[in-house]
Amino acid sequence: MPNPLIYRVQINQATIELIEGDITKQTTDAIVNAANASLLGGGGVDGAIHRAAGSELLAETRTLGGCQTGDAKITRGYKLKAKFVIHGVGPIYQAHNTLVQQQLASVYRRSMELAEANGIRTISFPSISTGAYGYPVEEAAPIALKAVIDYVIQHNGFERVAFILFNEQITETYAHALAQLAKLYPDIIKVL
Ligand code: AR6
């Protein structure tokens, strides 16, 4: 059964979609992993991606020398349908800390930059930092969406950016944040 589409907007040539589902099943050119600085696997999205991709993924991430918070690194997708995995390292949540907010925006921006540099035109993101790293979804959603929207406003390389959200509550929180942004920028964001 296809994933239920929850919300979709267009910005220039790109669609941004919010979909409730499992990121490991996505057929976009790349999926983004919510990794940690070691890049050696973990729980949540990271565990699910490593299990679905197979042990060759860990063999490749072992060669990368880790990754700083707010940055991202790219590997092949191995047994996944996606050709590439972009391993982004989000921050561990700290309330009222602007550095943490900047690091969260940065991980989305760096993932988009890496994707574009590798000719990727379709990409799926999970809700980075909102599981084990404790970022409240209400605070993370507008930061994540704004980072991606700002990127596609300034760059033409993407056809489709999907947020693959793990349950209905997270999806509705993202939908609310996207609706707020669409109200703020009606000339730029077309609700489909
Ligand atoms: N597809 C989509 N979303 C998922 C999936 C899935 N298969 N599984 C979980 N989520 P988390 P973080 C949601 O903890 O907060 C790992 O151990 C989940 O409900 O995966 O960035 C790493 O190794 C939540 O909304 O990532 C790091 O040590 C969101 O994905 C650490 O956790 C992110 O939850 C990173 O923590």
PDB file of C-alpha atoms and ligand atoms in Angstrom:
ATOM      1  CA  MET A   1       0.000   0.000   0.000  1.00  0.00           C
ATOM      2  CA  PRO A   2       1.366   3.484  -0.802  1.00  0.00           C
ATOM      3  CA  ASN A   3       2.122   5.816   2.085  1.00  0.00           C
ATOM      4  CA  PRO A   4      -0.755   8.164   2.900  1.00  0.00           C
ATOM      5  CA  LEU A   5       0.160  11.630   1.648  1.00  0.00           C
ATOM      6  CA  ILE A   6      -0.609  14.170   4.305  1.00  0.00           C
ATOM      7  CA  TYR A   7       0.514  17.555   3.028  1.00  0.00           C
ATOM      8  CA  ARG A   8       2.229  18.879  -0.080  1.00  0.00           C
ATOM      9  CA  VAL A   9       3.502  22.302  -1.195  1.00  0.00           C
ATOM     10  CA  GLN A  10       5.397  23.604  -4.220  1.00  0.00           C
ATOM     11  CA  ILE A  11       8.317  26.030  -4.166  1.00  0.00           C
ATOM     12  CA  ASN A  12       9.680  26.924  -7.605  1.00  0.00           C
ATOM     13  CA  GLN A  13      10.288  23.540  -9.295  1.00  0.00           C
ATOM     14  CA  ALA A  14      10.327  21.452  -6.090  1.00  0.00           C
ATOM     15  CA  THR A  15       7.568  19.784  -4.100  1.00  0.00           C
ATOM     16  CA  ILE A  16       7.926  19.399  -0.348  1.00  0.00           C
ATOM     17  CA  GLU A  17       5.838  16.575   1.067  1.00  0.00           C
ATOM     18  CA  LEU A  18       4.963  15.392   4.563  1.00  0.00           C
ATOM     19  CA  ILE A  19       4.260  11.664   4.626  1.00  0.00           C
ATOM     20  CA  GLU A  20       3.556   9.357   7.536  1.00  0.00           C
ATOM     21  CA  GLY A  21       5.754   6.285   7.042  1.00  0.00           C
ATOM     22  CA  ASP A  22       9.012   4.374   7.383  1.00  0.00           C
ATOM     23  CA  ILE A  23      12.098   6.050   5.928  1.00  0.00           C
ATOM     24  CA  THR A  24      13.823   2.753   5.093  1.00  0.00           C
ATOM     25  CA  LYS A  25      11.112   1.981   2.490  1.00  0.00           C
ATOM     26  CA  GLN A  26      11.501   5.184   0.493  1.00  0.00           C
ATOM     27  CA  THR A  27      12.446   5.161  -3.199  1.00  0.00           C
ATOM     28  CA  THR A  28      13.916   8.666  -3.364  1.00  0.00           C
ATOM     29  CA  ASP A  29      17.507   8.942  -4.704  1.00  0.00           C
ATOM     30  CA  ALA A  30      18.693   9.471  -1.114  1.00  0.00           C
ATOM     31  CA  ILE A  31      17.371   8.961   2.389  1.00  0.00           C
ATOM     32  CA  VAL A  32      18.796  10.890   5.329  1.00  0.00           C
ATOM     33  CA  ASN A  33      19.842   9.054   8.488  1.00  0.00           C
ATOM     34  CA  ALA A  34      19.483  10.558  11.985  1.00  0.00           C
ATOM     35  CA  ALA A  35      23.001   9.423  12.915  1.00  0.00           C
ATOM     36  CA  ASN A  36      25.392  10.100  15.795  1.00  0.00           C
ATOM     37  CA  ALA A  37      28.913  11.506  15.584  1.00  0.00           C
ATOM     38  CA  SER A  38      30.541   8.060  15.420  1.00  0.00           C
ATOM     39  CA  LEU A  39      28.562   7.101  12.267  1.00  0.00           C
ATOM     40  CA  LEU A  40      28.750   3.532  13.565  1.00  0.00           C
ATOM     41  CA  GLY A  41      25.013   2.932  13.982  1.00  0.00           C
ATOM     42  CA  GLY A  42      22.587   3.112  16.882  1.00  0.00           C
ATOM     43  CA  GLY A  43      18.864   2.843  17.607  1.00  0.00           C
ATOM     44  CA  GLY A  44      15.815   4.545  16.040  1.00  0.00           C
ATOM     45  CA  VAL A  45      16.158   5.576  12.389  1.00  0.00           C
ATOM     46  CA  ASP A  46      19.882   4.780  12.446  1.00  0.00           C
ATOM     47  CA  GLY A  47      19.337   1.180  13.574  1.00  0.00           C
ATOM     48  CA  ALA A  48      16.517   0.671  11.060  1.00  0.00           C
ATOM     49  CA  ILE A  49      18.619   2.042   8.162  1.00  0.00           C
ATOM     50  CA  HIS A  50      21.661  -0.097   9.030  1.00  0.00           C
ATOM     51  CA  ARG A  51      19.488  -3.238   9.343  1.00  0.00           C
ATOM     52  CA  ALA A  52      17.767  -2.587   6.007  1.00  0.00           C
ATOM     53  CA  ALA A  53      20.966  -1.612   4.139  1.00  0.00           C
ATOM     54  CA  GLY A  54      23.018  -4.567   5.395  1.00  0.00           C
ATOM     55  CA  SER A  55      26.501  -4.810   6.887  1.00  0.00           C
ATOM     56  CA  GLU A  56      28.239  -3.180   3.905  1.00  0.00           C
ATOM     57  CA  LEU A  57      26.852   0.145   5.095  1.00  0.00           C
ATOM     58  CA  LEU A  58      28.710  -0.116   8.419  1.00  0.00           C
ATOM     59  CA  ALA A  59      31.848  -1.149   6.550  1.00  0.00           C
ATOM     60  CA  GLU A  60      31.643   2.117   4.590  1.00  0.00           C
ATOM     61  CA  THR A  61      30.727   4.372   7.538  1.00  0.00           C
ATOM     62  CA  ARG A  62      33.731   2.970   9.447  1.00  0.00           C
ATOM     63  CA  THR A  63      35.992   4.582   6.819  1.00  0.00           C
ATOM     64  CA  LEU A  64      34.525   8.084   7.247  1.00  0.00           C
ATOM     65  CA  GLY A  65      36.137   9.167  10.524  1.00  0.00           C
ATOM     66  CA  GLY A  66      32.868  10.218  12.181  1.00  0.00           C
ATOM     67  CA  CYS A  67      30.945  13.442  11.640  1.00  0.00           C
ATOM     68  CA  GLN A  68      30.484  16.663  13.610  1.00  0.00           C
ATOM     69  CA  THR A  69      27.137  17.743  15.017  1.00  0.00           C
ATOM     70  CA  GLY A  70      25.319  19.837  12.407  1.00  0.00           C
ATOM     71  CA  ASP A  71      27.206  18.219   9.530  1.00  0.00           C
ATOM     72  CA  ALA A  72      26.518  15.243   7.235  1.00  0.00           C
ATOM     73  CA  LYS A  73      28.368  12.593   5.213  1.00  0.00           C
ATOM     74  CA  ILE A  74      27.233  10.473   2.268  1.00  0.00           C
ATOM     75  CA  THR A  75      27.457   6.731   1.554  1.00  0.00           C
ATOM     76  CA  ARG A  76      25.885   4.302  -0.889  1.00  0.00           C
ATOM     77  CA  GLY A  77      22.520   2.730   0.022  1.00  0.00           C
ATOM     78  CA  TYR A  78      23.457  -0.942  -0.498  1.00  0.00           C
ATOM     79  CA  LYS A  79      20.300  -3.070   0.006  1.00  0.00           C
ATOM     80  CA  LEU A  80      18.030  -0.039   0.381  1.00  0.00           C
ATOM     81  CA  LYS A  81      15.901   1.153  -2.535  1.00  0.00           C
ATOM     82  CA  ALA A  82      17.566   4.558  -2.172  1.00  0.00           C
ATOM     83  CA  LYS A  83      20.905   4.775  -3.996  1.00  0.00           C
ATOM     84  CA  PHE A  84      22.474   6.963  -1.303  1.00  0.00           C
ATOM     85  CA  VAL A  85      22.278   7.477   2.464  1.00  0.00           C
ATOM     86  CA  ILE A  86      23.168  10.887   3.841  1.00  0.00           C
ATOM     87  CA  HIS A  87      24.152  10.537   7.496  1.00  0.00           C
ATOM     88  CA  GLY A  88      23.246  13.747   9.317  1.00  0.00           C
ATOM     89  CA  VAL A  89      24.169  14.348  12.943  1.00  0.00           C
ATOM     90  CA  GLY A  90      21.567  16.428  14.754  1.00  0.00           C
ATOM     91  CA  PRO A  91      22.128  18.085  18.144  1.00  0.00           C
ATOM     92  CA  ILE A  92      21.052  16.724  21.517  1.00  0.00           C
ATOM     93  CA  TYR A  93      18.264  19.067  22.676  1.00  0.00           C
ATOM     94  CA  GLN A  94      18.923  21.895  25.114  1.00  0.00           C
ATOM     95  CA  ALA A  95      16.098  24.344  25.798  1.00  0.00           C
ATOM     96  CA  HIS A  96      16.633  28.015  24.804  1.00  0.00           C
ATOM     97  CA  ASN A  97      20.040  27.300  23.261  1.00  0.00           C
ATOM     98  CA  THR A  98      20.462  29.104  19.942  1.00  0.00           C
ATOM     99  CA  LEU A  99      23.554  27.041  19.045  1.00  0.00           C
ATOM    100  CA  VAL A 100      21.436  23.890  19.154  1.00  0.00           C
ATOM    101  CA  GLN A 101      18.791  25.549  16.938  1.00  0.00           C
ATOM    102  CA  GLN A 102      21.524  26.525  14.450  1.00  0.00           C
ATOM    103  CA  GLN A 103      22.969  23.000  14.498  1.00  0.00           C
ATOM    104  CA  LEU A 104      19.563  21.516  13.731  1.00  0.00           C
ATOM    105  CA  ALA A 105      19.082  23.878  10.756  1.00  0.00           C
ATOM    106  CA  SER A 106      22.654  23.145   9.663  1.00  0.00           C
ATOM    107  CA  VAL A 107      22.186  19.383   9.464  1.00  0.00           C
ATOM    108  CA  TYR A 108      19.302  19.843   6.994  1.00  0.00           C
ATOM    109  CA  ARG A 109      21.231  22.430   4.958  1.00  0.00           C
ATOM    110  CA  ARG A 110      24.418  20.330   4.833  1.00  0.00           C
ATOM    111  CA  SER A 111      22.390  17.268   3.808  1.00  0.00           C
ATOM    112  CA  MET A 112      20.837  19.243   0.935  1.00  0.00           C
ATOM    113  CA  GLU A 113      24.260  20.579  -0.138  1.00  0.00           C
ATOM    114  CA  LEU A 114      25.771  17.086  -0.163  1.00  0.00           C
ATOM    115  CA  ALA A 115      22.786  15.735  -2.055  1.00  0.00           C
ATOM    116  CA  GLU A 116      22.993  18.428  -4.705  1.00  0.00           C
ATOM    117  CA  ALA A 117      26.746  17.905  -5.109  1.00  0.00           C
ATOM    118  CA  ASN A 118      26.007  14.223  -5.847  1.00  0.00           C
ATOM    119  CA  GLY A 119      23.281  14.867  -8.441  1.00  0.00           C
ATOM    120  CA  ILE A 120      20.468  13.797  -6.115  1.00  0.00           C
ATOM    121  CA  ARG A 121      17.093  15.299  -7.105  1.00  0.00           C
ATOM    122  CA  THR A 122      14.774  13.488  -4.680  1.00  0.00           C
ATOM    123  CA  ILE A 123      15.470  13.084  -0.958  1.00  0.00           C
ATOM    124  CA  SER A 124      13.668  11.852   2.173  1.00  0.00           C
ATOM    125  CA  PHE A 125      14.333  13.228   5.664  1.00  0.00           C
ATOM    126  CA  PRO A 126      13.263  11.834   9.038  1.00  0.00           C
ATOM    127  CA  SER A 127      12.484  14.194  11.906  1.00  0.00           C
ATOM    128  CA  ILE A 128      16.111  14.548  13.026  1.00  0.00           C
ATOM    129  CA  SER A 129      16.876  14.898  16.780  1.00  0.00           C
ATOM    130  CA  THR A 130      13.264  14.356  17.893  1.00  0.00           C
ATOM    131  CA  GLY A 131      13.716  10.784  19.193  1.00  0.00           C
ATOM    132  CA  ALA A 132      16.688   9.762  21.333  1.00  0.00           C
ATOM    133  CA  TYR A 133      18.105  13.313  21.126  1.00  0.00           C
ATOM    134  CA  GLY A 134      15.003  14.734  22.841  1.00  0.00           C
ATOM    135  CA  TYR A 135      14.152  17.743  20.619  1.00  0.00           C
ATOM    136  CA  PRO A 136      10.437  18.553  21.040  1.00  0.00           C
ATOM    137  CA  VAL A 137       8.749  18.047  17.655  1.00  0.00           C
ATOM    138  CA  GLU A 138       6.891  21.382  18.043  1.00  0.00           C
ATOM    139  CA  GLU A 139      10.248  23.183  18.184  1.00  0.00           C
ATOM    140  CA  ALA A 140      12.105  21.054  15.629  1.00  0.00           C
ATOM    141  CA  ALA A 141       9.446  21.066  12.874  1.00  0.00           C
ATOM    142  CA  PRO A 142       9.570  24.811  11.987  1.00  0.00           C
ATOM    143  CA  ILE A 143      13.400  24.779  12.061  1.00  0.00           C
ATOM    144  CA  ALA A 144      13.599  21.694   9.803  1.00  0.00           C
ATOM    145  CA  LEU A 145      10.999  22.982   7.346  1.00  0.00           C
ATOM    146  CA  LYS A 146      12.455  26.492   7.155  1.00  0.00           C
ATOM    147  CA  ALA A 147      15.972  25.130   6.521  1.00  0.00           C
ATOM    148  CA  VAL A 148      14.725  22.987   3.619  1.00  0.00           C
ATOM    149  CA  ILE A 149      12.463  25.729   2.225  1.00  0.00           C
ATOM    150  CA  ASP A 150      15.271  28.322   2.334  1.00  0.00           C
ATOM    151  CA  TYR A 151      17.504  25.861   0.485  1.00  0.00           C
ATOM    152  CA  VAL A 152      15.059  25.126  -2.346  1.00  0.00           C
ATOM    153  CA  ILE A 153      14.311  28.831  -2.754  1.00  0.00           C
ATOM    154  CA  GLN A 154      18.008  29.431  -3.421  1.00  0.00           C
ATOM    155  CA  HIS A 155      18.889  26.263  -5.402  1.00  0.00           C
ATOM    156  CA  ASN A 156      17.219  24.646  -8.406  1.00  0.00           C
ATOM    157  CA  GLY A 157      18.519  21.071  -8.102  1.00  0.00           C
ATOM    158  CA  PHE A 158      15.636  19.366  -6.302  1.00  0.00           C
ATOM    159  CA  GLU A 159      12.389  17.904  -7.661  1.00  0.00           C
ATOM    160  CA  ARG A 160      11.062  16.473  -4.421  1.00  0.00           C
ATOM    161  CA  VAL A 161      11.908  16.701  -0.730  1.00  0.00           C
ATOM    162  CA  ALA A 162       9.884  14.370   1.520  1.00  0.00           C
ATOM    163  CA  PHE A 163       9.698  14.354   5.306  1.00  0.00           C
ATOM    164  CA  ILE A 164       8.913  10.772   6.347  1.00  0.00           C
ATOM    165  CA  LEU A 165       7.300  11.017   9.755  1.00  0.00           C
ATOM    166  CA  PHE A 166       6.891   8.086  12.061  1.00  0.00           C
ATOM    167  CA  ASN A 167       3.391   8.608  13.417  1.00  0.00           C
ATOM    168  CA  GLU A 168       0.270  10.689  12.988  1.00  0.00           C
ATOM    169  CA  GLN A 169       1.072  13.079  15.818  1.00  0.00           C
ATOM    170  CA  ILE A 170       4.492  13.992  14.404  1.00  0.00           C
ATOM    171  CA  THR A 171       3.000  14.341  10.914  1.00  0.00           C
ATOM    172  CA  GLU A 172       0.283  16.689  12.161  1.00  0.00           C
ATOM    173  CA  THR A 173       2.806  18.802  14.038  1.00  0.00           C
ATOM    174  CA  TYR A 174       4.864  19.182  10.844  1.00  0.00           C
ATOM    175  CA  ALA A 175       1.688  19.916   8.838  1.00  0.00           C
ATOM    176  CA  HIS A 176       0.773  22.690  11.267  1.00  0.00           C
ATOM    177  CA  ALA A 177       4.276  24.204  11.038  1.00  0.00           C
ATOM    178  CA  LEU A 178       4.227  24.010   7.229  1.00  0.00           C
ATOM    179  CA  ALA A 179       0.800  25.677   7.094  1.00  0.00           C
ATOM    180  CA  GLN A 180       2.149  28.526   9.271  1.00  0.00           C
ATOM    181  CA  LEU A 181       5.143  29.003   6.955  1.00  0.00           C
ATOM    182  CA  ALA A 182       2.862  28.919   3.885  1.00  0.00           C
ATOM    183  CA  LYS A 183       0.766  31.708   5.438  1.00  0.00           C
ATOM    184  CA  LEU A 184       3.893  33.794   6.059  1.00  0.00           C
ATOM    185  CA  TYR A 185       5.201  33.349   2.483  1.00  0.00           C
ATOM    186  CA  PRO A 186       2.096  32.987   0.266  1.00  0.00           C
ATOM    187  CA  ASP A 187       3.922  34.233  -2.855  1.00  0.00           C
ATOM    188  CA  ILE A 188       6.653  31.610  -2.519  1.00  0.00           C
ATOM    189  CA  ILE A 189       4.944  28.538  -1.042  1.00  0.00           C
ATOM    190  CA  LYS A 190       2.000  27.176  -3.069  1.00  0.00           C
ATOM    191  CA  VAL A 191      -0.167  24.715  -1.157  1.00  0.00           C
ATOM    192  CA  LEU A 192      -1.113  21.825  -3.513  1.00  0.00           C
TER     193      LEU A 192
HETATM  194  N1  AR6 B   1      11.268   5.974   9.763  1.00  0.00           N
HETATM  195  C1  AR6 B   1      10.954   7.266  10.044  1.00  0.00           C
HETATM  196  N2  AR6 B   1      11.085   7.803  11.272  1.00  0.00           N
HETATM  197  C2  AR6 B   1      11.498   7.011  12.284  1.00  0.00           C
HETATM  198  C3  AR6 B   1      11.861   5.647  12.092  1.00  0.00           C
HETATM  199  C4  AR6 B   1      11.716   5.133  10.761  1.00  0.00           C
HETATM  200  N3  AR6 B   1      12.017   3.864  10.463  1.00  0.00           N
HETATM  201  N4  AR6 B   1      12.271   5.145  13.298  1.00  0.00           N
HETATM  202  C5  AR6 B   1      12.167   6.145  14.209  1.00  0.00           C
HETATM  203  N5  AR6 B   1      11.694   7.269  13.607  1.00  0.00           N
HETATM  204  P1  AR6 B   1      15.863   8.936  16.402  1.00  0.00           P
HETATM  205  P2  AR6 B   1      17.563  11.287  16.928  1.00  0.00           P
HETATM  206  C6  AR6 B   1      11.467   8.625  14.159  1.00  0.00           C
HETATM  207  O1  AR6 B   1      15.923   8.519  17.819  1.00  0.00           O
HETATM  208  O2  AR6 B   1      16.588  11.851  17.893  1.00  0.00           O
HETATM  209  C7  AR6 B   1      20.237   6.852  17.325  1.00  0.00           C
HETATM  210  O3  AR6 B   1      20.570   5.887  18.270  1.00  0.00           O
HETATM  211  C8  AR6 B   1      11.362   8.797  15.659  1.00  0.00           C
HETATM  212  O4  AR6 B   1      10.040   8.554  16.084  1.00  0.00           O
HETATM  213  O5  AR6 B   1      16.001   7.899  15.339  1.00  0.00           O
HETATM  214  O6  AR6 B   1      18.194  12.196  15.905  1.00  0.00           O
HETATM  215  C9  AR6 B   1      21.458   7.462  16.646  1.00  0.00           C
HETATM  216  O7  AR6 B   1      22.509   6.534  16.531  1.00  0.00           O
HETATM  217  C10 AR6 B   1      11.742  10.261  15.834  1.00  0.00           C
HETATM  218  O8  AR6 B   1      10.607  11.088  15.551  1.00  0.00           O
HETATM  219  O9  AR6 B   1      16.978  10.055  16.048  1.00  0.00           O
HETATM  220  C11 AR6 B   1      21.804   8.591  17.568  1.00  0.00           C
HETATM  221  O10 AR6 B   1      22.606   8.160  18.656  1.00  0.00           O
HETATM  222  C12 AR6 B   1      12.752  10.511  14.712  1.00  0.00           C
HETATM  223  O11 AR6 B   1      12.605   9.395  13.823  1.00  0.00           O
HETATM  224  C13 AR6 B   1      20.468   9.069  18.071  1.00  0.00           C
HETATM  225  O12 AR6 B   1      19.592   7.937  17.987  1.00  0.00           O
HETATM  226  C14 AR6 B   1      14.197  10.608  15.152  1.00  0.00           C
HETATM  227  O13 AR6 B   1      14.475   9.692  16.207  1.00  0.00           O
HETATM  228  C15 AR6 B   1      19.887  10.161  17.211  1.00  0.00           C
HETATM  229  O14 AR6 B   1      18.712  10.609  17.809  1.00  0.00           O
END
